[in-house]
Amino acid sequence: MADGLLVSSVNYSSSQTSAAPINRLQMGGYDADFVSPISPDYLCPICQLAFRDPVQTRDCGHRFCESCLEPILRKPPAFCPIDRRTLTREKVGAISLSISVYPDRACKRTVLSLVVKCCNSGNECDWTGELLNLPNHLENCKRVPIKCINNCGRTDIPRDQGRRNEMGKHVQENMQAHLDLARLRIRELEQRQEYVCTNGKFLWKISGYSQLFHQSATKREKEKLCSPPFYTGHYGYKLRAEAFLNGLGQGKGTHLSLYVVIMKGEYDAILPWPFQQRVDFVLIDQDDEISLRQNKVWKLSCDRDSDYFKRPNKIKSLGFGCPKFVSLDALRTRHYIRDNTIFIRIDVEPVDVS
């Protein structure tokens, strides 16, 4: 037996139905549901389970699971756990082998021929067969529980009904929860993306405005939308916009609140600090006639010596911005909302790092 050996094997349980590389030192015996009680002769005295890959000591004849005995053999002097007889090892090339222990193939054949029930017998699977055949059965067992296709947390849908009645019923009954999960995952994916603004202008498109606003207005907790992180230039500051569609603080319930946070970026070491760049928030009027557009603009004007503008020593700094960026009444006028979408542009003065 080689130290630290990784092998391809099967853990006979409902959570694993196919062969995969497993660290044998963590496996132990077979914890299967045997039809008849197992003779003590086939139980490992260390893990108290049916032998998995049994080995037998040469001098005293005691049997153990190979993975149960291996840690004992690794720490010389090694002794038999039953009668404390010495177990020796010797080097054969680069491999350390035990010369006091050998595989018990006859015992292994006997254990694998024992009759077991399916691990899903509690889910109305009446299959029984030899332990040797259990992995093949589990690969095709129609009562193996599967998880919801939307990863909502439910994991007990039977496989044979997963694509038909049960899964469809579950999805229909939990439609809103699944939609909320989908929105959350979309936001997470968006936040992982990073953009580089070549001209210091970042355009943020917020789709599904009415649904997002309703969600923000009906939740007690502050509901925050985060833009993807963006760099103000090729070697600029890393920022992220945050919007509260139903307002925050002084703008709660009356305004759209908009903020920017400074995040840890790749080029912070060569940028000037504190952050001194001019920042403008622009709500785009989506009128077809550009000359008739009346964009809403807010220019940052505040104390740049505060902690908000210092180089962040965490993932991000505190946000700075405007709790009353635009009133909800004004937002619903003209063409600020069109096709259930709003556009917000963040204009940041370029920085010279030369």
mmCIF file of N, CA and C in Angstrom, residues 13-134:
data_model
loop_
_atom_site.group_PDB
_atom_site.id
_atom_site.type_symbol
_atom_site.label_atom_id
_atom_site.label_comp_id
_atom_site.label_asym_id
_atom_site.label_seq_id
_atom_site.Cartn_x
_atom_site.Cartn_y
_atom_site.Cartn_z
ATOM 1 N N SER A 13 -23.423 5.241 -1.468
ATOM 2 C CA SER A 13 -24.426 6.039 -0.773
ATOM 3 C C SER A 13 -25.275 6.734 -1.805
ATOM 4 N N SER A 14 -26.412 7.281 -1.375
ATOM 5 C CA SER A 14 -27.333 7.921 -2.313
ATOM 6 C C SER A 14 -26.788 9.216 -2.857
ATOM 7 N N SER A 15 -25.775 9.797 -2.212
ATOM 8 C CA SER A 15 -25.246 11.072 -2.669
ATOM 9 C C SER A 15 -24.176 10.915 -3.724
ATOM 10 N N GLN A 16 -23.714 9.674 -3.976
ATOM 11 C CA GLN A 16 -22.691 9.469 -4.994
ATOM 12 C C GLN A 16 -23.004 8.199 -5.731
ATOM 13 N N THR A 17 -23.171 8.302 -7.028
ATOM 14 C CA THR A 17 -23.627 7.152 -7.780
ATOM 15 C C THR A 17 -22.669 6.733 -8.871
ATOM 16 N N SER A 18 -21.493 7.294 -8.949
ATOM 17 C CA SER A 18 -20.546 6.895 -9.975
ATOM 18 C C SER A 18 -19.144 6.952 -9.418
ATOM 19 N N ALA A 19 -18.247 6.239 -10.093
ATOM 20 C CA ALA A 19 -16.875 6.175 -9.622
ATOM 21 C C ALA A 19 -16.224 7.536 -9.700
ATOM 22 N N ALA A 20 -15.436 7.869 -8.670
ATOM 23 C CA ALA A 20 -14.738 9.146 -8.636
ATOM 24 C C ALA A 20 -13.515 8.998 -7.771
ATOM 25 N N PRO A 21 -12.464 9.803 -8.006
ATOM 26 C CA PRO A 21 -11.278 9.722 -7.164
ATOM 27 C C PRO A 21 -11.617 10.106 -5.736
ATOM 28 N N ILE A 22 -11.303 9.228 -4.795
ATOM 29 C CA ILE A 22 -11.612 9.470 -3.392
ATOM 30 C C ILE A 22 -10.377 9.154 -2.565
ATOM 31 N N ASN A 23 -10.126 9.925 -1.541
ATOM 32 C CA ASN A 23 -9.032 9.636 -0.637
ATOM 33 C C ASN A 23 -9.428 8.449 0.225
ATOM 34 N N ARG A 24 -8.778 7.335 0.014
ATOM 35 C CA ARG A 24 -9.195 6.117 0.701
ATOM 36 C C ARG A 24 -9.014 6.228 2.203
ATOM 37 N N LEU A 25 -8.122 7.085 2.657
ATOM 38 C CA LEU A 25 -7.900 7.203 4.086
ATOM 39 C C LEU A 25 -9.107 7.800 4.791
ATOM 40 N N GLN A 26 -10.062 8.324 4.059
ATOM 41 C CA GLN A 26 -11.238 8.925 4.666
ATOM 42 C C GLN A 26 -12.493 8.098 4.412
ATOM 43 N N MET A 27 -12.353 6.914 3.828
ATOM 44 C CA MET A 27 -13.525 6.179 3.390
ATOM 45 C C MET A 27 -14.107 5.255 4.454
ATOM 46 N N GLY A 28 -13.282 4.389 5.067
ATOM 47 C CA GLY A 28 -13.817 3.412 6.000
ATOM 48 C C GLY A 28 -14.576 2.323 5.261
ATOM 49 N N GLY A 29 -15.410 1.578 5.992
ATOM 50 C CA GLY A 29 -16.130 0.460 5.398
ATOM 51 C C GLY A 29 -17.391 0.878 4.676
ATOM 52 N N TYR A 30 -18.179 -0.135 4.252
ATOM 53 C CA TYR A 30 -19.421 0.106 3.522
ATOM 54 C C TYR A 30 -20.567 0.332 4.504
ATOM 55 N N ASP A 31 -21.153 1.502 4.452
ATOM 56 C CA ASP A 31 -22.308 1.814 5.296
ATOM 57 C C ASP A 31 -23.571 1.596 4.470
ATOM 58 N N ALA A 32 -23.812 0.346 4.090
ATOM 59 C CA ALA A 32 -24.945 0.005 3.234
ATOM 60 C C ALA A 32 -26.078 -0.583 4.066
ATOM 61 N N ASP A 33 -27.258 -0.669 3.444
ATOM 62 C CA ASP A 33 -28.442 -1.229 4.111
ATOM 63 C C ASP A 33 -28.544 -2.707 3.731
ATOM 64 N N PHE A 34 -27.953 -3.566 4.542
ATOM 65 C CA PHE A 34 -27.910 -4.995 4.241
ATOM 66 C C PHE A 34 -29.252 -5.651 4.566
ATOM 67 N N VAL A 35 -29.645 -6.601 3.720
ATOM 68 C CA VAL A 35 -30.919 -7.297 3.914
ATOM 69 C C VAL A 35 -30.885 -8.144 5.178
ATOM 70 N N SER A 36 -29.793 -8.832 5.417
ATOM 71 C CA SER A 36 -29.641 -9.677 6.605
ATOM 72 C C SER A 36 -28.517 -9.138 7.480
ATOM 73 N N PRO A 37 -28.586 -9.391 8.779
ATOM 74 C CA PRO A 37 -27.506 -8.941 9.663
ATOM 75 C C PRO A 37 -26.158 -9.505 9.209
ATOM 76 N N ILE A 38 -25.116 -8.705 9.327
ATOM 77 C CA ILE A 38 -23.783 -9.120 8.892
ATOM 78 C C ILE A 38 -23.087 -9.867 10.024
ATOM 79 N N SER A 39 -22.422 -10.926 9.668
ATOM 80 C CA SER A 39 -21.620 -11.653 10.648
ATOM 81 C C SER A 39 -20.507 -10.754 11.162
ATOM 82 N N PRO A 40 -20.215 -10.798 12.450
ATOM 83 C CA PRO A 40 -19.109 -10.001 12.998
ATOM 84 C C PRO A 40 -17.783 -10.280 12.295
ATOM 85 N N ASP A 41 -17.673 -11.446 11.638
ATOM 86 C CA ASP A 41 -16.433 -11.779 10.930
ATOM 87 C C ASP A 41 -16.169 -10.830 9.767
ATOM 88 N N TYR A 42 -17.221 -10.116 9.307
ATOM 89 C CA TYR A 42 -17.068 -9.235 8.147
ATOM 90 C C TYR A 42 -17.223 -7.756 8.513
ATOM 91 N N LEU A 43 -17.066 -7.455 9.799
ATOM 92 C CA LEU A 43 -17.110 -6.073 10.261
ATOM 93 C C LEU A 43 -15.715 -5.629 10.680
ATOM 94 N N CYS A 44 -15.305 -4.482 10.198
ATOM 95 C CA CYS A 44 -13.991 -3.945 10.561
ATOM 96 C C CYS A 44 -14.004 -3.540 12.035
ATOM 97 N N PRO A 45 -13.051 -4.002 12.830
ATOM 98 C CA PRO A 45 -13.038 -3.645 14.253
ATOM 99 C C PRO A 45 -12.711 -2.173 14.503
ATOM 100 N N ILE A 46 -12.249 -1.463 13.477
ATOM 101 C CA ILE A 46 -11.923 -0.043 13.661
ATOM 102 C C ILE A 46 -13.133 0.842 13.365
ATOM 103 N N CYS A 47 -13.739 0.682 12.171
ATOM 104 C CA CYS A 47 -14.868 1.548 11.799
ATOM 105 C C CYS A 47 -16.222 0.913 12.086
ATOM 106 N N GLN A 48 -16.241 -0.390 12.413
ATOM 107 C CA GLN A 48 -17.470 -1.121 12.731
ATOM 108 C C GLN A 48 -18.431 -1.201 11.547
ATOM 109 N N LEU A 49 -17.901 -1.112 10.328
ATOM 110 C CA LEU A 49 -18.701 -1.256 9.119
ATOM 111 C C LEU A 49 -18.206 -2.468 8.335
ATOM 112 N N ALA A 50 -18.981 -2.860 7.314
ATOM 113 C CA ALA A 50 -18.570 -3.984 6.474
ATOM 114 C C ALA A 50 -17.248 -3.661 5.793
ATOM 115 N N PHE A 51 -16.371 -4.666 5.706
ATOM 116 C CA PHE A 51 -15.036 -4.447 5.157
ATOM 117 C C PHE A 51 -15.085 -3.829 3.764
ATOM 118 N N ARG A 52 -14.266 -2.822 3.573
ATOM 119 C CA ARG A 52 -14.006 -2.281 2.240
ATOM 120 C C ARG A 52 -12.528 -2.534 1.949
ATOM 121 N N ASP A 53 -12.235 -3.265 0.868
ATOM 122 C CA ASP A 53 -10.858 -3.620 0.528
ATOM 123 C C ASP A 53 -10.134 -4.190 1.751
ATOM 124 N N PRO A 54 -10.617 -5.315 2.289
ATOM 125 C CA PRO A 54 -10.039 -5.847 3.529
ATOM 126 C C PRO A 54 -8.597 -6.308 3.354
ATOM 127 N N VAL A 55 -7.820 -6.092 4.403
ATOM 128 C CA VAL A 55 -6.453 -6.603 4.483
ATOM 129 C C VAL A 55 -6.343 -7.420 5.760
ATOM 130 N N GLN A 56 -5.389 -8.348 5.769
ATOM 131 C CA GLN A 56 -5.216 -9.234 6.925
ATOM 132 C C GLN A 56 -3.768 -9.179 7.384
ATOM 133 N N THR A 57 -3.592 -9.133 8.690
ATOM 134 C CA THR A 57 -2.231 -9.157 9.226
ATOM 135 C C THR A 57 -1.655 -10.557 9.063
ATOM 136 N N ARG A 58 -0.384 -10.622 8.679
ATOM 137 C CA ARG A 58 0.220 -11.905 8.338
ATOM 138 C C ARG A 58 0.435 -12.793 9.563
ATOM 139 N N ASP A 59 0.814 -12.205 10.687
ATOM 140 C CA ASP A 59 1.161 -13.014 11.855
ATOM 141 C C ASP A 59 -0.047 -13.405 12.697
ATOM 142 N N CYS A 60 -0.963 -12.423 12.949
ATOM 143 C CA CYS A 60 -2.066 -12.716 13.867
ATOM 144 C C CYS A 60 -3.396 -12.937 13.162
ATOM 145 N N GLY A 61 -3.481 -12.652 11.862
ATOM 146 C CA GLY A 61 -4.677 -12.973 11.090
ATOM 147 C C GLY A 61 -5.864 -12.059 11.302
ATOM 148 N N HIS A 62 -5.669 -10.876 11.868
ATOM 149 C CA HIS A 62 -6.786 -9.949 12.053
ATOM 150 C C HIS A 62 -7.039 -9.158 10.773
ATOM 151 N N ARG A 63 -8.326 -8.891 10.522
ATOM 152 C CA ARG A 63 -8.708 -8.169 9.306
ATOM 153 C C ARG A 63 -9.136 -6.738 9.641
ATOM 154 N N PHE A 64 -8.878 -5.843 8.667
ATOM 155 C CA PHE A 64 -9.279 -4.439 8.780
ATOM 156 C C PHE A 64 -9.558 -3.900 7.376
ATOM 157 N N CYS A 65 -10.312 -2.809 7.301
ATOM 158 C CA CYS A 65 -10.390 -2.084 6.030
ATOM 159 C C CYS A 65 -8.998 -1.521 5.735
ATOM 160 N N GLU A 66 -8.605 -1.579 4.495
ATOM 161 C CA GLU A 66 -7.286 -1.047 4.137
ATOM 162 C C GLU A 66 -7.150 0.416 4.550
ATOM 163 N N SER A 67 -8.212 1.202 4.306
ATOM 164 C CA SER A 67 -8.133 2.630 4.626
ATOM 165 C C SER A 67 -8.128 2.883 6.126
ATOM 166 N N CYS A 68 -8.700 1.969 6.913
ATOM 167 C CA CYS A 68 -8.689 2.140 8.372
ATOM 168 C C CYS A 68 -7.312 1.832 8.955
ATOM 169 N N LEU A 69 -6.630 0.853 8.374
ATOM 170 C CA LEU A 69 -5.332 0.445 8.913
ATOM 171 C C LEU A 69 -4.194 1.330 8.417
ATOM 172 N N GLU A 70 -4.368 1.941 7.253
ATOM 173 C CA GLU A 70 -3.282 2.715 6.645
ATOM 174 C C GLU A 70 -2.709 3.794 7.563
ATOM 175 N N PRO A 71 -3.529 4.601 8.268
ATOM 176 C CA PRO A 71 -2.936 5.616 9.155
ATOM 177 C C PRO A 71 -2.071 5.007 10.250
ATOM 178 N N ILE A 72 -2.424 3.812 10.710
ATOM 179 C CA ILE A 72 -1.631 3.152 11.749
ATOM 180 C C ILE A 72 -0.277 2.731 11.190
ATOM 181 N N LEU A 73 -0.271 2.231 9.954
ATOM 182 C CA LEU A 73 0.981 1.799 9.335
ATOM 183 C C LEU A 73 1.900 2.973 9.027
ATOM 184 N N ARG A 74 1.333 4.150 8.904
ATOM 185 C CA ARG A 74 2.140 5.318 8.551
ATOM 186 C C ARG A 74 3.009 5.808 9.696
ATOM 187 N N LYS A 75 2.651 5.462 10.922
ATOM 188 C CA LYS A 75 3.352 6.006 12.084
ATOM 189 C C LYS A 75 4.104 4.893 12.811
ATOM 190 N N PRO A 76 5.353 4.655 12.436
ATOM 191 C CA PRO A 76 6.113 3.606 13.122
ATOM 192 C C PRO A 76 6.448 4.024 14.556
ATOM 193 N N PRO A 77 6.575 3.072 15.464
ATOM 194 C CA PRO A 77 6.325 1.645 15.230
ATOM 195 C C PRO A 77 4.826 1.361 15.168
ATOM 196 N N ALA A 78 4.412 0.549 14.184
ATOM 197 C CA ALA A 78 3.003 0.225 13.996
ATOM 198 C C ALA A 78 2.675 -1.092 14.693
ATOM 199 N N PHE A 79 1.476 -1.129 15.297
ATOM 200 C CA PHE A 79 1.038 -2.326 16.003
ATOM 201 C C PHE A 79 -0.353 -2.717 15.537
ATOM 202 N N CYS A 80 -0.662 -3.992 15.597
ATOM 203 C CA CYS A 80 -2.009 -4.467 15.323
ATOM 204 C C CYS A 80 -2.945 -3.885 16.375
ATOM 205 N N PRO A 81 -4.055 -3.253 15.972
ATOM 206 C CA PRO A 81 -4.965 -2.647 16.954
ATOM 207 C C PRO A 81 -5.616 -3.661 17.894
ATOM 208 N N ILE A 82 -5.591 -4.954 17.527
ATOM 209 C CA ILE A 82 -6.255 -5.959 18.358
ATOM 210 C C ILE A 82 -5.310 -6.533 19.410
ATOM 211 N N ASP A 83 -4.153 -7.034 18.987
ATOM 212 C CA ASP A 83 -3.268 -7.710 19.951
ATOM 213 C C ASP A 83 -1.917 -7.025 20.118
ATOM 214 N N ARG A 84 -1.724 -5.869 19.470
ATOM 215 C CA ARG A 84 -0.522 -5.053 19.632
ATOM 216 C C ARG A 84 0.738 -5.708 19.079
ATOM 217 N N ARG A 85 0.595 -6.661 18.169
ATOM 218 C CA ARG A 85 1.783 -7.224 17.528
ATOM 219 C C ARG A 85 2.377 -6.193 16.567
ATOM 220 N N THR A 86 3.685 -6.236 16.423
ATOM 221 C CA THR A 86 4.369 -5.269 15.575
ATOM 222 C C THR A 86 4.068 -5.532 14.102
ATOM 223 N N LEU A 87 3.781 -4.439 13.370
ATOM 224 C CA LEU A 87 3.568 -4.501 11.927
ATOM 225 C C LEU A 87 4.706 -3.736 11.274
ATOM 226 N N THR A 88 5.433 -4.380 10.380
ATOM 227 C CA THR A 88 6.629 -3.768 9.811
ATOM 228 C C THR A 88 6.415 -3.359 8.361
ATOM 229 N N ARG A 89 7.266 -2.400 7.914
ATOM 230 C CA ARG A 89 7.249 -1.928 6.532
ATOM 231 C C ARG A 89 8.674 -1.942 6.007
ATOM 232 N N GLU A 90 8.812 -1.990 4.699
ATOM 233 C CA GLU A 90 10.136 -1.869 4.110
ATOM 234 C C GLU A 90 10.024 -1.113 2.795
ATOM 235 N N LYS A 91 11.136 -0.513 2.379
ATOM 236 C CA LYS A 91 11.175 0.261 1.144
ATOM 237 C C LYS A 91 11.396 -0.659 -0.049
ATOM 238 N N VAL A 92 10.562 -0.491 -1.072
ATOM 239 C CA VAL A 92 10.762 -1.165 -2.349
ATOM 240 C C VAL A 92 10.833 -0.062 -3.392
ATOM 241 N N GLY A 93 12.049 0.335 -3.753
ATOM 242 C CA GLY A 93 12.213 1.505 -4.606
ATOM 243 C C GLY A 93 11.825 2.748 -3.824
ATOM 244 N N ALA A 94 10.904 3.538 -4.410
ATOM 245 C CA ALA A 94 10.459 4.767 -3.743
ATOM 246 C C ALA A 94 9.197 4.539 -2.928
ATOM 247 N N ILE A 95 8.678 3.305 -2.902
ATOM 248 C CA ILE A 95 7.406 3.022 -2.241
ATOM 249 C C ILE A 95 7.647 2.257 -0.955
ATOM 250 N N SER A 96 6.942 2.695 0.102
ATOM 251 C CA SER A 96 7.017 2.003 1.383
ATOM 252 C C SER A 96 5.880 1.002 1.466
ATOM 253 N N LEU A 97 6.207 -0.292 1.609
ATOM 254 C CA LEU A 97 5.198 -1.343 1.635
ATOM 255 C C LEU A 97 5.209 -2.061 2.977
ATOM 256 N N SER A 98 4.010 -2.505 3.384
ATOM 257 C CA SER A 98 3.926 -3.310 4.596
ATOM 258 C C SER A 98 4.184 -4.762 4.237
ATOM 259 N N ILE A 99 5.071 -5.403 4.986
ATOM 260 C CA ILE A 99 5.326 -6.828 4.750
ATOM 261 C C ILE A 99 4.593 -7.677 5.782
ATOM 262 N N SER A 100 3.812 -7.005 6.679
ATOM 263 C CA SER A 100 3.059 -7.731 7.696
ATOM 264 C C SER A 100 1.582 -7.801 7.361
ATOM 265 N N VAL A 101 1.174 -7.195 6.251
ATOM 266 C CA VAL A 101 -0.242 -7.113 5.891
ATOM 267 C C VAL A 101 -0.392 -7.457 4.417
ATOM 268 N N TYR A 102 -1.461 -8.168 4.075
ATOM 269 C CA TYR A 102 -1.703 -8.500 2.672
ATOM 270 C C TYR A 102 -3.204 -8.404 2.388
ATOM 271 N N PRO A 103 -3.602 -8.156 1.135
ATOM 272 C CA PRO A 103 -5.024 -8.064 0.788
ATOM 273 C C PRO A 103 -5.719 -9.404 0.984
ATOM 274 N N ASP A 104 -6.914 -9.358 1.564
ATOM 275 C CA ASP A 104 -7.706 -10.572 1.764
ATOM 276 C C ASP A 104 -8.785 -10.612 0.681
ATOM 277 N N ARG A 105 -8.441 -11.177 -0.465
ATOM 278 C CA ARG A 105 -9.344 -11.152 -1.615
ATOM 279 C C ARG A 105 -10.565 -12.042 -1.402
ATOM 280 N N ALA A 106 -10.403 -13.135 -0.686
ATOM 281 C CA ALA A 106 -11.544 -14.017 -0.425
ATOM 282 C C ALA A 106 -12.591 -13.295 0.417
ATOM 283 N N CYS A 107 -12.136 -12.585 1.442
ATOM 284 C CA CYS A 107 -13.062 -11.825 2.284
ATOM 285 C C CYS A 107 -13.741 -10.723 1.471
ATOM 286 N N LYS A 108 -12.983 -10.087 0.586
ATOM 287 C CA LYS A 108 -13.547 -9.024 -0.241
ATOM 288 C C LYS A 108 -14.663 -9.562 -1.127
ATOM 289 N N ARG A 109 -14.447 -10.735 -1.750
ATOM 290 C CA ARG A 109 -15.481 -11.331 -2.596
ATOM 291 C C ARG A 109 -16.733 -11.639 -1.788
ATOM 292 N N THR A 110 -16.546 -12.127 -0.571
ATOM 293 C CA THR A 110 -17.696 -12.463 0.271
ATOM 294 C C THR A 110 -18.507 -11.221 0.619
ATOM 295 N N VAL A 111 -17.821 -10.149 1.013
ATOM 296 C CA VAL A 111 -18.523 -8.912 1.385
ATOM 297 C C VAL A 111 -19.281 -8.347 0.188
ATOM 298 N N LEU A 112 -18.648 -8.330 -0.977
ATOM 299 C CA LEU A 112 -19.296 -7.768 -2.161
ATOM 300 C C LEU A 112 -20.458 -8.621 -2.652
ATOM 301 N N SER A 113 -20.542 -9.871 -2.189
ATOM 302 C CA SER A 113 -21.658 -10.735 -2.588
ATOM 303 C C SER A 113 -22.843 -10.639 -1.631
ATOM 304 N N LEU A 114 -22.688 -9.905 -0.529
ATOM 305 C CA LEU A 114 -23.787 -9.755 0.424
ATOM 306 C C LEU A 114 -24.920 -8.955 -0.220
ATOM 307 N N VAL A 115 -26.156 -9.299 0.135
ATOM 308 C CA VAL A 115 -27.335 -8.670 -0.470
ATOM 309 C C VAL A 115 -27.692 -7.397 0.302
ATOM 310 N N VAL A 116 -27.900 -6.320 -0.446
ATOM 311 C CA VAL A 116 -28.226 -5.026 0.158
ATOM 312 C C VAL A 116 -29.486 -4.457 -0.482
ATOM 313 N N LYS A 117 -30.075 -3.495 0.211
ATOM 314 C CA LYS A 117 -31.204 -2.743 -0.333
ATOM 315 C C LYS A 117 -30.679 -1.475 -0.998
ATOM 316 N N CYS A 118 -31.513 -0.896 -1.838
ATOM 317 C CA CYS A 118 -31.167 0.396 -2.427
ATOM 318 C C CYS A 118 -31.088 1.444 -1.323
ATOM 319 N N CYS A 119 -30.172 2.387 -1.472
ATOM 320 C CA CYS A 119 -30.056 3.470 -0.491
ATOM 321 C C CYS A 119 -31.315 4.325 -0.446
ATOM 322 N N ASN A 120 -32.172 4.199 -1.461
ATOM 323 C CA ASN A 120 -33.401 4.982 -1.529
ATOM 324 C C ASN A 120 -34.629 4.137 -1.221
ATOM 325 N N SER A 121 -34.428 3.081 -0.431
ATOM 326 C CA SER A 121 -35.571 2.227 -0.082
ATOM 327 C C SER A 121 -36.630 3.012 0.674
ATOM 328 N N GLY A 122 -36.198 4.059 1.380
ATOM 329 C CA GLY A 122 -37.169 4.911 2.063
ATOM 330 C C GLY A 122 -38.002 5.730 1.108
ATOM 331 N N ASN A 123 -37.543 5.837 -0.151
ATOM 332 C CA ASN A 123 -38.287 6.554 -1.192
ATOM 333 C C ASN A 123 -38.986 5.588 -2.138
ATOM 334 N N GLU A 124 -39.345 4.415 -1.616
ATOM 335 C CA GLU A 124 -40.159 3.429 -2.328
ATOM 336 C C GLU A 124 -39.411 2.696 -3.436
ATOM 337 N N CYS A 125 -38.083 2.612 -3.351
ATOM 338 C CA CYS A 125 -37.347 1.756 -4.284
ATOM 339 C C CYS A 125 -37.189 0.391 -3.628
ATOM 340 N N ASP A 126 -37.676 -0.671 -4.294
ATOM 341 C CA ASP A 126 -37.662 -2.008 -3.699
ATOM 342 C C ASP A 126 -36.537 -2.881 -4.241
ATOM 343 N N TRP A 127 -35.526 -2.270 -4.882
ATOM 344 C CA TRP A 127 -34.419 -3.053 -5.437
ATOM 345 C C TRP A 127 -33.593 -3.686 -4.331
ATOM 346 N N THR A 128 -33.174 -4.928 -4.542
ATOM 347 C CA THR A 128 -32.171 -5.587 -3.713
ATOM 348 C C THR A 128 -31.204 -6.303 -4.638
ATOM 349 N N GLY A 129 -29.985 -6.447 -4.201
ATOM 350 C CA GLY A 129 -28.982 -7.126 -5.015
ATOM 351 C C GLY A 129 -27.660 -7.166 -4.288
ATOM 352 N N GLU A 130 -26.667 -7.752 -4.929
ATOM 353 C CA GLU A 130 -25.354 -7.839 -4.310
ATOM 354 C C GLU A 130 -24.734 -6.451 -4.173
ATOM 355 N N LEU A 131 -23.964 -6.288 -3.118
ATOM 356 C CA LEU A 131 -23.287 -5.017 -2.874
ATOM 357 C C LEU A 131 -22.451 -4.599 -4.084
ATOM 358 N N LEU A 132 -21.880 -5.574 -4.770
ATOM 359 C CA LEU A 132 -21.068 -5.298 -5.947
ATOM 360 C C LEU A 132 -21.847 -4.540 -7.016
ATOM 361 N N ASN A 133 -23.163 -4.793 -7.101
ATOM 362 C CA ASN A 133 -23.987 -4.207 -8.158
ATOM 363 C C ASN A 133 -24.695 -2.923 -7.737
ATOM 364 N N LEU A 134 -24.504 -2.507 -6.496
ATOM 365 C CA LEU A 134 -25.206 -1.317 -6.013
ATOM 366 C C LEU A 134 -24.841 -0.049 -6.789
#
